[in-house]
Short mmCIF file of C-alpha atoms (C1' of nucleotides) in Angstrom, two decimals:
data_model
loop_
_atom_site.label_atom_id
_atom_site.label_comp_id
_atom_site.label_asym_id
_atom_site.label_seq_id
_atom_site.Cartn_x
_atom_site.Cartn_y
_atom_site.Cartn_z
CA MET A 1 0.03 -0.05 0.02
CA GLY A 2 1.06 3.60 0.59
CA VAL A 3 -0.45 7.02 -0.30
CA SER A 4 -4.19 6.98 -0.75
CA SER A 5 -5.58 6.72 -4.44
CA ARG A 6 -6.91 10.16 -4.25
CA SER A 7 -3.88 11.22 -6.61
CA ALA A 8 -4.96 8.70 -9.20
CA VAL A 9 -8.32 10.04 -9.20
CA ALA A 10 -7.37 13.45 -9.33
CA ILE A 11 -5.00 13.02 -12.36
CA HIS A 12 -7.72 10.92 -13.90
CA ALA A 13 -10.23 13.55 -13.59
CA LEU A 14 -8.07 16.27 -14.77
CA THR A 15 -7.18 14.32 -17.89
CA MET A 16 -10.81 13.97 -18.72
CA LEU A 17 -11.23 17.81 -18.10
CA ALA A 18 -8.22 18.69 -20.59
CA ARG A 19 -9.29 16.07 -22.94
CA TRP A 20 -12.80 17.56 -23.19
CA ASP A 21 -11.95 21.23 -22.52
CA ASP A 22 -14.43 22.53 -24.98
CA LYS A 23 -17.02 21.63 -22.51
CA SER A 24 -17.67 21.36 -18.85
CA LEU A 25 -17.83 17.75 -17.20
CA THR A 26 -20.19 16.77 -14.26
CA SER A 27 -18.95 14.74 -11.32
CA ALA A 28 -21.33 12.04 -12.43
CA GLU A 29 -19.66 11.52 -15.75
CA ILE A 30 -16.06 11.57 -14.34
CA ALA A 31 -17.54 9.07 -11.70
CA ASP A 32 -18.87 6.82 -14.50
CA SER A 33 -15.43 6.68 -15.95
CA LEU A 34 -13.92 5.97 -12.63
CA ALA A 35 -16.56 3.36 -11.81
CA SER A 36 -17.02 5.37 -8.60
CA ASN A 37 -19.26 7.67 -6.99
CA PRO A 38 -20.01 11.21 -7.69
CA VAL A 39 -19.53 12.52 -4.25
CA LEU A 40 -16.15 11.06 -4.08
CA VAL A 41 -15.33 12.81 -7.05
CA ARG A 42 -16.74 16.16 -5.83
CA ARG A 43 -14.58 15.88 -2.74
CA ILE A 44 -11.43 15.43 -4.71
CA LEU A 45 -12.37 17.92 -7.17
CA GLY A 46 -12.98 20.31 -4.31
CA SER A 47 -9.30 19.87 -3.21
CA LEU A 48 -8.34 20.74 -6.91
CA ARG A 49 -10.58 23.68 -6.88
CA ASP A 50 -8.81 25.08 -3.67
CA ALA A 51 -5.62 24.54 -4.88
CA GLY A 52 -6.60 26.51 -8.11
CA LEU A 53 -6.51 23.93 -10.53
CA VAL A 54 -10.37 23.71 -11.65
CA TRP A 55 -13.53 25.53 -11.09
CA ALA A 56 -17.02 24.47 -10.91
CA THR A 57 -20.35 26.14 -11.86
CA GLU A 58 -23.40 25.30 -9.56
CA GLY A 59 -26.91 24.66 -10.71
CA ARG A 60 -28.35 22.94 -13.68
CA ASN A 61 -26.13 22.36 -16.59
CA GLY A 62 -23.29 23.10 -14.11
CA GLY A 63 -19.86 21.06 -13.92
CA TRP A 64 -16.26 21.25 -13.94
CA SER A 65 -13.45 22.96 -15.94
CA LEU A 66 -9.73 23.47 -15.78
CA ALA A 67 -8.82 26.73 -14.32
CA ARG A 68 -5.66 27.07 -16.56
CA PRO A 69 -4.17 25.17 -19.66
CA ALA A 70 -3.33 21.47 -19.31
CA THR A 71 0.13 22.33 -20.27
CA GLN A 72 0.63 24.21 -16.99
CA ILE A 73 -0.92 21.57 -14.62
CA THR A 74 1.62 19.04 -13.74
CA LEU A 75 1.15 15.68 -11.71
CA ARG A 76 2.53 17.14 -8.87
CA ASP A 77 0.03 19.87 -8.62
CA ALA A 78 -2.39 17.19 -8.37
CA TYR A 79 -0.56 15.16 -6.18
CA THR A 80 0.04 18.01 -3.68
CA ALA A 81 -3.52 19.26 -3.82
CA VAL A 82 -5.19 16.14 -2.69
CA GLU A 83 -2.33 14.34 -0.55
CA ALA A 84 -1.87 15.80 2.90
CA GLY A 85 0.94 14.07 4.98
CA PRO A 86 4.32 12.78 4.08
CA VAL A 87 4.87 9.72 2.13
CA LEU A 88 7.45 8.16 4.30
CA SER A 89 6.25 7.94 7.71
CA ARG A 90 8.66 8.82 10.73
CA HIS A 91 9.05 7.35 14.03
CA PRO A 92 5.53 6.24 15.48
CA HIS A 93 6.86 7.88 18.87
CA PRO A 94 9.75 9.97 19.61
CA PRO A 95 12.70 7.65 20.33
CA SER A 96 14.55 7.47 23.62
CA ASP A 97 16.57 10.56 24.62
CA ALA A 98 18.80 8.51 26.82
CA CYS A 99 20.25 6.66 23.63
CA GLU A 100 23.03 8.22 21.69
CA VAL A 101 21.46 7.06 18.45
CA GLY A 102 17.67 7.80 19.51
CA ARG A 103 18.27 11.34 20.25
CA ASN A 104 19.81 11.94 16.84
CA MET A 105 17.82 9.75 14.53
CA GLN A 106 14.44 11.53 14.23
CA ASP A 107 16.20 14.86 12.71
CA LEU A 108 18.51 13.01 10.57
CA LEU A 109 15.85 10.47 9.15
CA ASP A 110 13.56 13.61 8.46
CA ALA A 111 16.24 15.10 6.43
CA GLU A 112 16.78 12.11 4.39
CA PHE A 113 13.13 11.34 3.97
CA ARG A 114 12.29 14.81 2.86
CA ASP A 115 15.09 14.82 0.14
CA ALA A 116 13.52 11.36 -0.93
CA GLU A 117 9.99 12.83 -1.13
CA ARG A 118 11.36 16.01 -2.80
CA ALA A 119 12.75 13.57 -5.56
CA LEU A 120 9.67 11.75 -5.65
CA GLU A 121 7.62 15.02 -6.47
CA GLU A 122 10.46 16.57 -8.73
CA ARG A 123 9.64 13.48 -11.14
CA LEU A 124 5.91 14.01 -10.93
CA SER A 125 6.59 17.73 -11.86
CA ARG A 126 8.02 16.46 -15.19
CA THR A 127 4.87 15.45 -16.55
CA THR A 128 1.77 17.40 -17.37
CA ILE A 129 -1.75 16.70 -18.02
CA ALA A 130 -1.65 17.74 -21.64
CA HIS A 131 1.18 15.36 -21.97
CA LEU A 132 -1.32 12.33 -20.82
CA VAL A 133 -3.92 13.74 -22.82
CA ARG A 134 -1.76 13.22 -25.88
CA GLN A 135 -0.75 10.00 -25.01
CA VAL A 136 -4.46 8.86 -24.51
CA LEU A 137 -5.11 10.34 -28.11
CA ALA A 138 -2.24 8.49 -29.58
CA ASN A 139 -3.22 5.42 -28.00
CA GLU A 140 -6.78 5.46 -29.25
CA ARG A 141 -5.40 6.45 -32.98
CA ALA A 142 -3.50 3.05 -32.66
CA ALA A 143 -6.07 1.21 -31.40
CA ALA A 144 -8.52 2.43 -34.28
CA ARG A 145 -5.65 1.62 -36.84
CA ARG A 146 -5.40 -2.18 -35.39
CA ASN A 147 -9.21 -2.55 -35.91
CA HIS A 148 -9.06 -2.48 -39.71
CA MET B 1 -0.24 9.74 5.96
CA GLY B 2 1.57 7.38 3.54
CA VAL B 3 4.10 4.46 3.90
CA SER B 4 4.10 2.48 7.28
CA SER B 5 6.71 3.54 9.66
CA ARG B 6 8.61 0.31 9.38
CA SER B 7 11.31 2.12 7.26
CA ALA B 8 11.98 4.34 10.02
CA VAL B 9 12.28 1.44 12.66
CA ALA B 10 14.33 -0.60 10.25
CA ILE B 11 16.89 2.24 9.60
CA HIS B 12 16.93 3.27 13.43
CA ALA B 13 17.89 -0.23 14.23
CA LEU B 14 20.60 -0.68 11.63
CA THR B 15 22.06 2.53 12.73
CA MET B 16 22.51 1.23 16.38
CA LEU B 17 23.94 -2.14 15.35
CA ALA B 18 26.41 -0.22 13.03
CA ARG B 19 26.98 2.16 15.83
CA TRP B 20 27.83 -0.53 18.17
CA ASP B 21 29.21 -3.15 15.84
CA ASP B 22 31.76 -4.58 18.15
CA LYS B 23 28.82 -6.25 20.00
CA SER B 24 25.47 -7.56 19.03
CA LEU B 25 22.30 -5.83 20.38
CA THR B 26 19.00 -7.58 21.64
CA SER B 27 15.78 -6.73 20.33
CA ALA B 28 14.91 -5.24 24.04
CA GLU B 29 17.72 -2.88 23.70
CA ILE B 30 16.58 -1.52 20.35
CA ALA B 31 13.00 -1.44 21.34
CA ASP B 32 14.29 0.80 24.26
CA SER B 33 15.72 3.14 22.09
CA LEU B 34 12.61 3.24 20.11
CA ALA B 35 10.29 3.48 22.98
CA SER B 36 8.80 0.38 21.51
CA ASN B 37 8.20 -3.25 21.87
CA PRO B 38 10.78 -6.09 21.42
CA VAL B 39 8.34 -8.12 19.40
CA LEU B 40 7.88 -5.29 17.04
CA VAL B 41 11.57 -4.85 16.57
CA ARG B 42 12.03 -8.66 16.03
CA ARG B 43 9.27 -8.48 13.49
CA ILE B 44 10.99 -5.56 11.52
CA LEU B 45 14.54 -7.11 12.02
CA GLY B 46 13.20 -10.41 10.77
CA SER B 47 12.32 -8.81 7.54
CA LEU B 48 16.13 -7.28 7.39
CA ARG B 49 17.36 -10.80 8.23
CA ASP B 50 15.48 -12.18 5.19
CA ALA B 51 16.80 -9.64 3.14
CA GLY B 52 20.39 -10.59 4.18
CA LEU B 53 21.04 -7.36 5.97
CA VAL B 54 21.31 -8.62 9.53
CA TRP B 55 21.50 -12.16 11.22
CA ALA B 56 20.61 -13.10 14.87
CA THR B 57 22.03 -15.62 17.23
CA GLU B 58 19.46 -17.22 19.31
CA GLY B 59 19.72 -18.43 23.12
CA ARG B 60 21.01 -16.61 25.93
CA ASN B 61 23.53 -13.78 25.22
CA GLY B 62 22.01 -13.87 21.75
CA GLY B 63 21.25 -10.83 19.59
CA TRP B 64 21.48 -8.96 16.24
CA SER B 65 24.37 -7.91 14.10
CA LEU B 66 25.10 -6.77 10.60
CA ALA B 67 25.54 -9.04 7.93
CA ARG B 68 27.88 -6.67 6.01
CA PRO B 69 29.61 -3.44 6.67
CA ALA B 70 27.42 -0.40 7.15
CA THR B 71 29.17 1.25 4.29
CA GLN B 72 27.47 -1.15 2.03
CA ILE B 73 23.72 -0.88 3.37
CA THR B 74 21.88 1.88 2.11
CA LEU B 75 18.40 3.24 3.35
CA ARG B 76 17.06 1.89 0.13
CA ASP B 77 18.03 -1.63 1.15
CA ALA B 78 15.95 -0.98 4.44
CA TYR B 79 13.26 0.42 2.71
CA THR B 80 12.73 -2.50 0.06
CA ALA B 81 13.13 -4.91 2.78
CA VAL B 82 10.39 -4.09 5.04
CA GLU B 83 8.17 -2.26 2.63
CA ALA B 84 5.56 -4.46 0.59
CA GLY B 85 3.59 -2.62 -2.01
CA PRO B 86 3.96 0.65 -4.08
CA VAL B 87 4.00 4.06 -2.59
CA LEU B 88 1.70 5.78 -4.69
CA SER B 89 -1.60 3.79 -4.92
CA ARG B 90 -3.51 3.38 -8.20
CA HIS B 91 -7.13 3.36 -9.07
CA PRO B 92 -9.20 1.52 -6.44
CA HIS B 93 -11.01 -0.28 -9.29
CA PRO B 94 -10.17 -0.52 -12.93
CA PRO B 95 -11.82 2.39 -14.55
CA SER B 96 -14.52 2.16 -17.28
CA ASP B 97 -13.56 0.61 -20.45
CA ALA B 98 -16.39 2.66 -22.14
CA CYS B 99 -14.47 5.81 -21.55
CA GLU B 100 -11.66 6.87 -23.91
CA VAL B 101 -9.62 8.03 -20.93
CA GLY B 102 -10.72 5.33 -18.78
CA ARG B 103 -9.30 2.53 -20.87
CA ASN B 104 -6.01 4.22 -21.11
CA MET B 105 -5.21 6.03 -17.60
CA GLN B 106 -4.34 2.95 -15.70
CA ASP B 107 -1.27 1.87 -17.79
CA LEU B 108 -0.22 5.66 -18.23
CA LEU B 109 -0.54 6.31 -14.73
CA ASP B 110 1.32 3.16 -13.90
CA ALA B 111 4.32 4.45 -15.91
CA GLU B 112 4.54 7.79 -14.29
CA PHE B 113 4.23 6.61 -10.62
CA ARG B 114 6.67 3.75 -11.26
CA ASP B 115 9.22 6.12 -12.52
CA ALA B 116 8.46 8.49 -9.56
CA GLU B 117 8.73 5.76 -6.96
CA ARG B 118 11.98 4.86 -8.61
CA ALA B 119 13.38 8.37 -8.23
CA LEU B 120 12.41 8.16 -4.45
CA GLU B 121 14.39 4.97 -4.15
CA GLU B 122 17.31 6.29 -6.17
CA ARG B 123 17.57 9.07 -3.67
CA LEU B 124 17.43 6.83 -0.72
CA SER B 125 20.24 4.55 -2.08
CA ARG B 126 22.46 7.42 -1.89
CA THR B 127 22.82 7.62 1.93
CA THR B 128 24.34 4.84 3.71
CA ILE B 129 23.90 3.53 7.07
CA ALA B 130 27.55 4.10 7.86
CA HIS B 131 26.87 7.97 6.70
CA LEU B 132 24.05 8.13 9.39
CA VAL B 133 26.61 6.66 12.36
CA ARG B 134 28.94 9.49 11.29
CA GLN B 135 26.43 12.18 11.39
CA VAL B 136 25.23 10.62 14.88
CA LEU B 137 28.77 10.71 16.32
CA ALA B 138 29.46 14.36 14.84
CA ASN B 139 26.36 15.45 16.45
CA GLU B 140 27.25 14.08 19.75
CA ARG B 141 30.58 15.59 19.68
CA ALA B 142 29.06 18.93 18.85
CA ALA B 143 26.87 18.56 21.81
CA ALA B 144 29.57 17.50 24.17
CA ARG B 145 31.44 20.60 23.13
CA ARG B 146 28.64 22.81 24.09
CA ASN B 147 28.29 21.47 27.31
CA HIS B 148 31.78 23.07 28.40
"C1'" DC C 1 -42.05 25.04 -9.71
"C1'" DA C 2 -39.22 21.06 -11.32
"C1'" DA C 3 -34.96 19.41 -12.78
"C1'" DA C 4 -29.91 19.19 -12.60
"C1'" DC C 5 -26.35 20.35 -10.85
"C1'" DT C 6 -22.43 21.51 -6.83
"C1'" DG C 7 -21.53 21.15 -1.97
"C1'" DT C 8 -21.22 19.06 3.00
"C1'" DA C 9 -21.91 16.32 6.92
"C1'" DA C 10 -22.61 11.87 8.88
"C1'" DG C 11 -22.06 7.25 8.79
"C1'" DC C 12 -20.75 2.54 7.03
"C1'" DG C 13 -17.69 -1.77 6.40
"C1'" DC C 14 -12.84 -2.92 6.00
"C1'" DC C 15 -8.25 -3.44 6.47
"C1'" DA C 16 -3.56 -2.31 7.88
"C1'" DC C 17 -1.17 -0.38 11.41
"C1'" DG C 18 1.32 -0.25 16.00
"C1'" DG C 19 1.18 -2.58 19.85
"C1'" DT C 20 0.47 -6.71 23.07
"C1'" DT C 21 0.38 -11.22 25.22
"C1'" DG C 22 1.56 -16.07 25.27
"C1'" DC C 23 4.27 -19.70 24.05
"C1'" DA C 24 7.78 -22.63 22.05
"C1'" DG C 25 12.67 -23.27 20.51
"C1'" DT C 26 17.41 -22.49 21.55
"C1'" DA C 27 21.87 -21.33 23.64
"C1'" DT C 28 24.55 -20.06 27.92
"C1'" DC C 29 25.38 -19.76 32.73
"C1'" DT C 30 25.73 -21.85 37.41
"C1'" DA D 1 20.30 -30.29 35.32
"C1'" DG D 2 17.79 -26.31 35.75
"C1'" DA D 3 17.18 -21.58 35.66
"C1'" DT D 4 18.01 -17.59 32.67
"C1'" DA D 5 17.90 -14.67 28.55
"C1'" DC D 6 17.26 -14.63 24.20
"C1'" DT D 7 14.92 -15.37 19.14
"C1'" DG D 8 10.60 -16.87 16.49
"C1'" DC D 9 6.05 -16.85 15.60
"C1'" DA D 10 0.97 -16.67 16.03
"C1'" DA D 11 -2.83 -14.87 17.52
"C1'" DC D 12 -5.47 -10.80 19.12
"C1'" DC D 13 -6.75 -5.82 20.22
"C1'" DG D 14 -7.85 -0.82 19.30
"C1'" DT D 15 -7.60 2.80 16.49
"C1'" DG D 16 -7.66 5.35 12.25
"C1'" DG D 17 -7.86 6.41 7.49
"C1'" DC D 18 -9.56 4.60 3.56
"C1'" DG D 19 -13.38 3.98 -0.30
"C1'" DC D 20 -18.04 4.42 -0.35
"C1'" DT D 21 -22.61 5.51 0.39
"C1'" DT D 22 -26.96 8.38 1.79
"C1'" DA D 23 -29.01 12.46 2.86
"C1'" DC D 24 -30.02 16.97 2.32
"C1'" DA D 25 -29.28 21.85 1.76
"C1'" DG D 26 -28.08 25.57 -1.75
"C1'" DT D 27 -27.95 27.14 -6.67
"C1'" DT D 28 -28.72 27.70 -11.32
"C1'" DT D 29 -31.61 26.93 -15.74
"C1'" DG D 30 -35.70 25.18 -18.27
#
DNA sequence: CAAACTGTAAGCGCCACGGTTGCAGTATCT
DNA sequence: AGATACTGCAACCGTGGCGCTTACAGTTTG
């Protein structure tokens, strides 16, 4: 296991919004694609809205749209918007102060883990939603070509 | 949250074994430093043993020792030994096959997430247990100097 | 007013987690 | 031999977060 699947849902939703960016999509439409529930989608899109990545119009014919071009939204943006805590958990309790190692490990480990998490986020920041849309369309074209 | 705290415990234990590598340490001693439980420590050290990082002698005066020099054990070794699944969770369910995005996202996301996880592990592999021991000793020397 | 949306709060069952108890096996010490 | 001090392992518990659902208030359009 590990981090929640909210990032996956967020990236999925953003990719859909980018794929059909001429119209807005409802949480029900996105939930259908995810084989999930509209409320769950709204919760996650709510986090993305708070992060300034998407916006919603309420009422009938309402729905969700990207707040900026898909070329300017990275996977890291989605990840940090929906994921709270650190990836790598630290000590459950503070270690013993009486131990030479114990009284130093927490800070040392924190520095190492932060660097590692930074490396993960840095890699995520190298892929944009636009890139994923391009790959989806390319895959679809290839699949259509195979069906002749 | 995120990944379990087993990595933190494993690295803590390895650092202790490396710090006092002239003798073997019991699970109780390590548990004391962690303010935790000997059984929990044994569970995690058991994984490290299966990964070939440490070994134990049973019976009275038994205990744990490193299986190879601390310069040749990285944080990645500890991490992969105790942590099972992927860091970043994928879709809870397979998405809908009827959606153009849905039927492509899983593979695309998996590739991206694997790359990101690889980046995290790569960073962890750059720090050895010996390096942590060196920092602990340096911190202790600095603290002793301040107490004059 | 009815319909179709978003937005929230509350609750559900599930599962992994850290932690604990209990006990069998094994080596050492007296 | 018998007490002692370890590892090893299985079973269990309480907690918390997860994905998911229901219910309902608010908002805009037909």
